[in-house]
Short mmCIF file of C-alpha atoms and ligand atoms in Angstrom, two decimals:
data_model
loop_
_atom_site.label_atom_id
_atom_site.label_comp_id
_atom_site.label_asym_id
_atom_site.label_seq_id
_atom_site.Cartn_x
_atom_site.Cartn_y
_atom_site.Cartn_z
CA MET A 240 3.57 -23.86 -30.32
CA ARG A 241 0.48 -22.56 -30.03
CA ILE A 242 -0.04 -18.84 -28.22
CA LYS A 243 -2.52 -16.84 -26.76
CA ASP A 244 -3.06 -13.31 -28.43
CA PHE A 245 -0.98 -10.62 -26.25
CA LYS A 246 -3.92 -8.22 -25.65
CA LEU A 247 -2.02 -5.40 -24.71
CA GLU A 248 0.38 -5.69 -27.52
CA ARG A 249 -2.70 -6.14 -29.84
CA PHE A 250 -4.93 -3.52 -28.16
CA PHE A 251 -1.49 -1.21 -28.93
CA ALA A 252 -1.14 -2.34 -32.61
CA GLU A 253 -4.96 -1.40 -33.50
CA HIS A 254 -4.68 2.41 -32.10
CA GLU A 255 -0.97 3.33 -30.90
CA PHE A 256 -0.17 5.29 -34.36
CA SER A 257 -3.44 6.13 -35.40
CA VAL A 258 -4.48 8.02 -32.27
CA LYS A 259 -2.89 11.58 -31.47
CA TYR A 260 -2.23 11.18 -27.90
CA VAL A 261 -0.68 7.84 -26.37
CA LEU A 262 -1.74 8.73 -23.12
CA GLY A 263 -1.09 4.87 -22.06
CA ALA A 264 2.37 4.17 -22.81
CA SER A 265 4.79 3.13 -20.40
CA ASP A 266 8.02 4.10 -22.30
CA CYS A 267 9.32 7.69 -21.75
CA GLU A 268 9.33 10.35 -24.43
CA GLY A 269 11.36 8.86 -27.32
CA ILE A 270 15.05 10.41 -27.84
CA MET A 271 15.59 12.16 -31.20
CA GLN A 272 17.86 10.47 -33.14
CA ARG A 273 19.59 14.15 -33.44
CA ASP A 274 19.91 15.06 -29.90
CA LEU A 275 21.48 11.10 -28.97
CA PHE A 276 24.01 12.38 -31.47
CA SER A 277 24.48 15.50 -29.66
CA MET A 278 24.61 14.09 -26.24
CA ALA A 279 27.63 10.93 -27.53
CA ASP A 280 30.96 10.77 -26.71
CA LYS A 281 33.91 10.78 -29.15
CA ASP A 282 34.39 7.04 -28.48
CA SER A 283 30.90 6.17 -29.25
CA LEU A 284 30.87 8.66 -32.28
CA ALA A 285 33.79 6.74 -33.22
CA LEU A 286 32.32 3.21 -33.28
CA TRP A 287 29.22 4.29 -34.89
CA ASN A 288 31.61 5.88 -37.69
CA ASN A 289 33.45 2.69 -38.16
CA LEU A 290 30.58 0.26 -37.38
CA LYS A 291 30.57 -2.52 -39.93
CA LEU A 292 26.76 -4.07 -40.77
CA GLY A 293 27.63 -7.48 -40.71
CA TYR A 294 26.27 -9.86 -37.94
CA THR A 295 27.38 -8.80 -34.31
CA GLU A 296 28.45 -11.08 -31.48
CA SER A 297 25.59 -13.18 -30.41
CA GLN A 298 25.93 -12.46 -26.99
CA GLY A 299 25.94 -9.12 -27.67
CA HIS A 300 28.83 -6.42 -28.20
CA PRO A 301 31.58 -6.62 -25.55
CA VAL A 302 31.89 -2.70 -25.39
CA LEU A 303 27.69 -2.83 -24.70
CA ARG A 304 27.85 -5.30 -22.38
CA GLU A 305 30.40 -3.76 -20.28
CA GLU A 306 28.51 -0.65 -19.96
CA ILE A 307 25.72 -2.68 -18.89
CA SER A 308 27.61 -4.69 -16.08
CA GLU A 309 28.43 -1.12 -14.81
CA LEU A 310 24.61 -0.84 -13.70
CA TYR A 311 25.04 -3.32 -11.11
CA GLN A 312 27.55 -4.30 -8.56
CA GLY A 313 29.44 -7.69 -8.95
CA ILE A 314 28.25 -8.12 -12.31
CA GLU A 315 30.93 -8.68 -15.39
CA ALA A 316 30.54 -8.42 -19.08
CA LYS A 317 30.45 -11.83 -19.43
CA ASP A 318 27.02 -12.56 -17.13
CA VAL A 319 25.25 -10.30 -19.81
CA MET A 320 23.04 -11.40 -22.81
CA VAL A 321 22.15 -8.92 -25.57
CA LEU A 322 18.15 -9.31 -26.71
CA ALA A 323 15.43 -7.56 -27.45
CA PRO A 324 13.44 -7.39 -23.97
CA GLN A 325 10.58 -9.30 -25.19
CA GLU A 326 12.40 -11.92 -26.17
CA GLY A 327 14.54 -12.16 -23.24
CA ILE A 328 11.29 -13.52 -21.58
CA PHE A 329 10.56 -16.38 -23.97
CA VAL A 330 13.97 -16.84 -23.23
CA VAL A 331 14.18 -17.17 -19.91
CA ILE A 332 10.89 -19.29 -19.49
CA ASN A 333 11.36 -21.50 -22.21
CA SER A 334 15.03 -22.84 -21.41
CA LEU A 335 13.85 -22.76 -17.81
CA LEU A 336 10.30 -24.89 -17.85
CA ASP A 337 9.01 -27.57 -18.35
CA LYS A 338 5.20 -28.31 -18.71
CA LYS A 339 5.75 -29.84 -14.44
CA ASP A 340 6.76 -27.07 -13.43
CA HIS A 341 4.77 -24.34 -11.20
CA VAL A 342 5.30 -20.74 -11.40
CA ILE A 343 4.01 -17.66 -9.03
CA VAL A 344 4.08 -14.91 -10.73
CA THR A 345 2.79 -11.08 -9.60
CA PHE A 346 -0.67 -10.05 -11.31
CA PRO A 347 -1.54 -8.48 -13.30
CA ALA A 348 1.32 -8.91 -15.68
CA TYR A 349 2.71 -8.05 -18.74
CA GLN A 350 1.41 -11.02 -20.41
CA SER A 351 4.17 -12.93 -21.65
CA LEU A 352 5.43 -13.30 -17.53
CA TYR A 353 2.91 -15.65 -17.41
CA GLU A 354 0.98 -16.63 -21.09
CA VAL A 355 4.47 -18.40 -22.02
CA ALA A 356 4.51 -20.39 -19.11
CA GLU A 357 0.92 -21.24 -19.74
CA THR A 358 1.24 -22.21 -23.14
CA ILE A 359 3.88 -24.78 -21.64
CA GLY A 360 1.36 -26.26 -19.60
CA CYS A 361 2.79 -25.49 -16.62
CA GLU A 362 0.68 -24.85 -13.55
CA VAL A 363 0.96 -20.72 -12.83
CA THR A 364 -0.26 -19.12 -9.46
CA LYS A 365 -1.38 -15.77 -10.03
CA TRP A 366 -0.08 -13.16 -6.40
CA MET A 367 -2.60 -10.60 -6.69
CA PRO A 368 -1.71 -7.11 -4.78
CA ASP A 369 -4.00 -5.55 -2.75
CA PRO A 370 -5.82 -2.41 -4.54
CA PHE A 371 -7.53 -1.44 -0.79
CA ASN A 372 -3.87 -0.97 0.04
CA ASN A 373 -1.81 0.62 -1.88
CA TRP A 374 -0.93 -2.63 -4.27
CA GLU A 375 0.64 -4.44 -1.46
CA LEU A 376 1.63 -7.85 -1.96
CA ASP A 377 1.42 -10.34 0.53
CA VAL A 378 4.52 -12.16 1.57
CA ASP A 379 2.53 -14.88 3.31
CA PHE A 380 0.54 -15.96 0.07
CA LEU A 381 4.02 -16.65 -1.52
CA ARG A 382 5.08 -18.94 1.47
CA ARG A 383 1.74 -20.76 1.59
CA ASN A 384 1.54 -20.97 -2.36
CA ILE A 385 4.81 -22.69 -3.00
CA LYS A 386 5.17 -26.29 -3.61
CA SER A 387 7.53 -28.88 -3.94
CA ASN A 388 7.06 -28.58 -7.64
CA THR A 389 7.64 -25.15 -7.64
CA LYS A 390 10.58 -24.12 -9.76
CA LEU A 391 10.04 -20.29 -10.60
CA LEU A 392 8.93 -16.97 -8.99
CA VAL A 393 8.68 -14.15 -11.50
CA ILE A 394 8.43 -10.59 -10.02
CA ASN A 395 8.24 -7.12 -11.56
CA PHE A 396 9.18 -3.77 -10.00
CA PRO A 397 9.03 -1.50 -10.46
CA HIS A 398 5.93 -3.28 -11.92
CA ASN A 399 3.62 -2.93 -14.80
CA PRO A 400 0.52 -1.76 -14.66
CA THR A 401 0.35 -0.58 -11.24
CA GLY A 402 3.55 1.23 -10.13
CA TYR A 403 4.40 -0.53 -7.36
CA LEU A 404 7.13 -0.61 -5.47
CA PRO A 405 8.09 -2.56 -2.52
CA THR A 406 10.47 -1.59 0.28
CA LYS A 407 13.62 -2.86 0.45
CA GLU A 408 12.73 -5.15 3.39
CA LYS A 409 9.96 -6.45 1.78
CA PHE A 410 12.04 -7.29 -1.63
CA LEU A 411 14.29 -8.60 0.63
CA GLU A 412 12.09 -10.93 2.63
CA ILE A 413 10.61 -12.07 -1.06
CA ILE A 414 14.54 -13.11 -2.07
CA GLU A 415 14.82 -14.45 1.15
CA ILE A 416 12.09 -16.69 0.44
CA ALA A 417 12.71 -17.99 -2.76
CA LYS A 418 16.48 -18.87 -1.52
CA GLU A 419 14.94 -21.08 1.64
CA HIS A 420 12.87 -22.54 -1.40
CA VAL A 421 15.90 -22.78 -3.91
CA LEU A 422 13.68 -21.52 -6.52
CA TYR A 423 14.68 -19.30 -9.63
CA VAL A 424 14.03 -15.80 -9.19
CA PHE A 425 13.36 -14.18 -12.80
CA SER A 426 13.04 -10.82 -12.16
CA ASP A 427 11.53 -7.89 -14.68
CA GLU A 428 13.20 -4.74 -13.95
CA MET A 429 11.97 -3.00 -17.15
CA TYR A 430 11.35 0.42 -15.05
CA ARG A 431 14.52 0.64 -12.81
CA PHE A 432 16.05 4.06 -11.94
CA LEU A 433 12.86 5.77 -12.59
CA GLU A 434 12.34 5.79 -8.13
CA TYR A 435 11.44 9.25 -7.76
CA GLU A 436 13.31 8.85 -4.28
CA LYS A 437 16.77 7.37 -5.58
CA THR A 438 16.65 6.01 -1.57
CA ASP A 439 13.91 4.13 -2.51
CA ARG A 440 16.03 1.53 -5.23
CA LEU A 441 15.86 -2.04 -4.78
CA PRO A 442 19.16 -3.64 -5.37
CA SER A 443 18.77 -5.89 -8.15
CA ALA A 444 17.73 -9.34 -7.73
CA CYS A 445 21.25 -10.16 -9.72
CA GLU A 446 23.35 -8.78 -6.90
CA ILE A 447 21.37 -10.53 -4.29
CA TYR A 448 20.90 -14.16 -5.36
CA ASP A 449 22.81 -16.02 -7.68
CA LYS A 450 20.03 -18.25 -8.87
CA SER A 451 18.30 -15.41 -10.17
CA VAL A 452 17.84 -14.19 -13.86
CA VAL A 453 17.60 -9.83 -14.17
CA LEU A 454 15.69 -8.44 -17.31
CA PHE A 455 16.02 -4.79 -17.78
CA GLY A 456 16.90 -2.80 -21.47
CA MET A 457 17.06 0.52 -23.06
CA SER A 458 13.02 0.67 -23.71
CA LYS A 459 11.55 2.54 -21.06
CA THR A 460 13.90 4.46 -18.98
CA PHE A 461 16.48 5.34 -21.21
CA SER A 462 13.45 5.73 -23.66
CA LEU A 463 15.08 4.20 -26.91
CA PRO A 464 11.93 1.31 -27.13
CA GLY A 465 12.76 1.74 -31.17
CA LEU A 466 16.09 0.49 -30.64
CA ARG A 467 14.54 -3.21 -29.29
CA ILE A 468 17.68 -3.75 -27.28
CA GLY A 469 17.68 -5.28 -23.88
CA TRP A 470 19.64 -7.86 -21.71
CA LEU A 471 19.42 -10.82 -19.39
CA ILE A 472 21.79 -11.32 -16.68
CA THR A 473 22.43 -14.49 -14.68
CA LYS A 474 25.52 -15.82 -12.63
CA GLU A 475 23.95 -19.42 -13.27
CA LYS A 476 26.40 -20.51 -15.91
CA GLU A 477 24.60 -23.63 -17.13
CA LEU A 478 21.56 -21.40 -17.61
CA PHE A 479 23.26 -19.13 -19.42
CA LYS A 480 24.22 -21.52 -22.16
CA LYS A 481 20.49 -22.64 -22.31
CA PHE A 482 19.82 -19.16 -23.11
CA SER A 483 22.30 -18.82 -25.69
CA SER A 484 21.36 -21.97 -27.50
CA PHE A 485 17.46 -20.79 -27.29
CA LYS A 486 18.27 -17.42 -28.74
CA ASP A 487 19.82 -19.19 -31.74
CA TYR A 488 16.21 -19.83 -32.39
CA THR A 489 14.73 -16.29 -32.22
CA THR A 490 17.43 -13.84 -33.20
CA ILE A 491 20.91 -15.21 -33.10
CA CYS A 492 22.26 -11.62 -32.58
CA SER A 493 21.34 -7.74 -32.00
CA SER A 494 21.15 -5.16 -34.42
CA ALA A 495 24.45 -3.89 -35.15
CA PRO A 496 23.36 -0.26 -35.31
CA SER A 497 21.03 -0.27 -32.31
CA GLU A 498 23.95 -2.09 -29.95
CA ILE A 499 25.97 0.84 -30.85
CA LEU A 500 23.06 3.77 -30.15
CA SER A 501 22.70 2.07 -26.90
CA ILE A 502 26.02 2.34 -26.04
CA MET A 503 25.69 6.03 -26.63
CA ALA A 504 22.49 6.53 -24.62
CA LEU A 505 23.96 4.24 -21.57
CA ARG A 506 27.37 6.18 -21.28
CA THR A 507 24.65 9.63 -20.52
CA LYS A 508 22.32 7.73 -18.65
CA ASN A 509 22.18 10.00 -15.58
CA ARG A 510 21.10 12.88 -18.17
CA ILE A 511 18.71 10.70 -19.82
CA ILE A 512 17.11 9.40 -16.06
CA ASP A 513 16.83 13.32 -14.88
CA ILE A 514 15.39 14.39 -18.28
CA ASN A 515 12.68 11.47 -17.84
CA LEU A 516 12.29 11.57 -14.07
CA LYS A 517 11.23 15.85 -14.14
CA ILE A 518 8.61 15.08 -16.96
CA ILE A 519 7.33 11.90 -14.77
CA LYS A 520 7.11 14.13 -11.57
CA ASN A 521 5.50 16.91 -13.48
CA ASN A 522 2.79 14.89 -15.14
CA LEU A 523 2.15 13.33 -11.58
CA ASN A 524 1.49 16.29 -9.97
CA LEU A 525 -0.77 17.58 -12.77
CA PHE A 526 -2.83 13.83 -12.40
CA GLU A 527 -2.97 13.82 -8.91
CA SER A 528 -4.77 17.54 -9.08
CA PHE A 529 -6.79 16.25 -11.90
CA VAL A 530 -8.01 13.28 -10.26
CA SER A 531 -8.99 15.12 -7.09
CA LYS A 532 -11.36 17.26 -8.81
CA ASN A 533 -13.20 14.20 -10.69
CA ASN A 534 -13.11 12.00 -7.25
CA GLU A 535 -15.95 10.88 -7.96
CA LEU A 536 -15.53 9.07 -11.20
CA LEU A 537 -11.75 8.44 -10.10
CA SER A 538 -9.28 7.06 -7.85
CA PHE A 539 -5.26 6.47 -7.50
CA ILE A 540 -2.92 4.99 -5.96
CA LYS A 541 0.36 7.32 -6.44
CA PRO A 542 3.79 5.03 -7.49
CA ARG A 543 6.80 5.55 -5.68
CA ALA A 544 8.42 4.65 -8.86
CA GLY A 545 8.10 3.89 -12.75
CA SER A 546 6.15 6.04 -15.68
CA ILE A 547 2.69 4.51 -15.25
CA ALA A 548 -0.20 3.62 -12.80
CA PHE A 549 -3.41 1.95 -12.75
CA PRO A 550 -6.21 4.39 -11.62
CA SER A 551 -9.89 2.55 -10.93
CA LEU A 552 -13.67 3.93 -12.30
CA ASN A 553 -16.29 4.43 -10.39
CA LYS A 554 -18.29 1.24 -10.74
CA LYS A 555 -20.72 2.53 -12.67
CA VAL A 556 -18.48 3.32 -15.86
CA ASP A 557 -17.49 0.37 -17.44
CA SER A 558 -13.23 0.65 -18.38
CA SER A 559 -13.16 -1.03 -22.04
CA ASN A 560 -16.57 1.42 -22.88
CA PHE A 561 -14.55 4.61 -21.18
CA CYS A 562 -11.34 3.60 -23.40
CA LEU A 563 -12.57 2.85 -26.70
CA ASN A 564 -15.04 5.62 -26.51
CA LEU A 565 -11.93 7.95 -25.73
CA ILE A 566 -10.44 7.12 -28.30
CA LYS A 567 -12.98 7.29 -30.82
CA GLU A 568 -14.29 11.20 -29.55
CA LYS A 569 -10.94 12.52 -28.93
CA SER A 570 -8.24 10.75 -30.13
CA VAL A 571 -6.82 9.82 -26.42
CA MET A 572 -5.41 5.76 -25.64
CA LEU A 573 -5.54 4.80 -22.26
CA LEU A 574 -5.24 1.13 -21.91
CA PRO A 575 -8.40 -0.76 -20.02
CA SER A 576 -7.63 -3.53 -17.51
CA GLU A 577 -9.25 -5.73 -19.84
CA VAL A 578 -6.11 -6.03 -21.44
CA TYR A 579 -5.05 -7.21 -18.32
CA ASP A 580 -6.98 -9.67 -17.71
CA TYR A 581 -7.59 -7.82 -14.24
CA LYS A 582 -11.29 -8.14 -13.15
CA GLY A 583 -11.45 -5.04 -11.73
CA ASN A 584 -12.43 -1.79 -13.29
CA ASN A 585 -9.12 0.43 -14.17
CA PHE A 586 -6.90 1.83 -16.56
CA ARG A 587 -3.26 2.28 -17.33
CA ILE A 588 -2.40 5.80 -17.64
CA GLY A 589 1.39 6.98 -18.60
CA PHE A 590 3.59 9.64 -17.48
CA GLY A 591 6.60 9.49 -19.41
CA ARG A 592 5.21 11.72 -22.41
CA THR A 593 5.69 15.32 -23.05
CA ASN A 594 1.75 15.74 -24.41
CA PHE A 595 0.45 14.97 -21.01
CA SER A 596 -0.92 17.84 -20.19
CA GLU A 597 -2.76 18.47 -23.72
CA ALA A 598 -3.95 14.61 -23.46
CA ILE A 599 -5.14 15.22 -19.95
CA ASN A 600 -7.10 18.13 -21.16
CA LYS A 601 -9.02 16.15 -23.60
CA LEU A 602 -9.95 13.45 -21.24
CA GLU A 603 -11.26 16.34 -19.63
CA GLU A 604 -13.35 17.85 -22.08
CA PHE A 605 -14.35 14.12 -22.37
CA ILE A 606 -15.68 13.68 -18.78
CA ASN A 607 -17.06 16.95 -18.73
CA GLU A 608 -19.17 16.15 -22.00
CA LYS A 609 -20.25 12.17 -20.85
CA GLN A 610 -21.08 13.72 -17.55
CA PHE A 611 -20.13 10.62 -15.75
C1 PLP B 704 7.47 -5.26 -17.71
C2 PLP B 704 7.58 -5.55 -18.93
N1 PLP B 704 8.57 -6.39 -19.13
C3 PLP B 704 8.71 -6.56 -20.82
C4 PLP B 704 8.25 -5.67 -21.17
C5 PLP B 704 8.96 -5.38 -22.85
O1 PLP B 704 9.34 -4.95 -23.46
P1 PLP B 704 9.84 -4.20 -24.89
O2 PLP B 704 8.77 -3.87 -25.44
O3 PLP B 704 10.75 -3.26 -25.28
O4 PLP B 704 10.48 -5.56 -26.10
C6 PLP B 704 7.61 -4.38 -21.11
C7 PLP B 704 6.91 -3.87 -22.27
O5 PLP B 704 5.89 -2.74 -21.96
C8 PLP B 704 7.12 -4.40 -19.65
O6 PLP B 704 6.09 -3.11 -19.49
#
């Protein structure tokens, strides 16, 4: 299989560990191991102390799958497969799709959500949001673009990179359309539980539609991307079997220590989520005032969930040059819209890090020095 470069990940690989401020990150501030252990309950500490570092169960540690199933209504441990989040995307798309299939994907998107399908040879329709209307998606576009060979709808809410979260009504309408046309739905829910108002939280697709596959994991909401633990959920038994067979060619099973650390974190999830929401809301407020001070250069649709947004720059300033010069001159990394193959003049900014205000000060210095 030959696949195109993953532009966003290549950009991260080049800059993430050499800059001082990763202002475009989508994860929340990473947890220190000592802090996770200090929050851990007795049972998970016992699991840790008695951990044998052999191969693990391919589907995932039974206790971890139990913890994961409790995040959902009507889901059991047997419906959960533990794997790395990125691996989950690769497994689902490869297991589900053939060359002849048509796929509709919300766009811009985390590249693997459409690139794997394009590499297989599928026809991919990109479902674009409206940048002049709060990044809204037009449900009629979805209706109009479903064809006889449409097999899969890929959605991602809260959305990377815009932070868009549809209303519950709109989300249910989208799922109803998939049901009417018997489409599979692959719902990437990596930023779930980061809704700023709890009442805005959507049901998980796996709670309301049996032909859905859900992706979630420890990387964003739970501050533990270094564990490389995520999961897929589906109630479709045949699909589940296909995922298991495919996974034998990717990782076979997950990392034993990471599974136990994930159990620890999920057992203290509300504390972690509260800390992260506090950081995000605080940083969002800072950024709102920053944008209003610099409104000739910047505009911004405030998200209702998640740890990122996709502000746009005044047309005279090219976002790729802006981001590259910012890295060079101030050691601050934002992600230009070019890494998403998005035609607008935007950049991705992240609100989950504790050094956000320092990074914004550097950004301000840069803007003032350049006199944009
Ligand atoms: C929407 C989305 N899906 C999947 C992933 C993959 O997660 P991970 O990097 O933990 O494998 C990411 C990571 O940025 C993401 O933003």
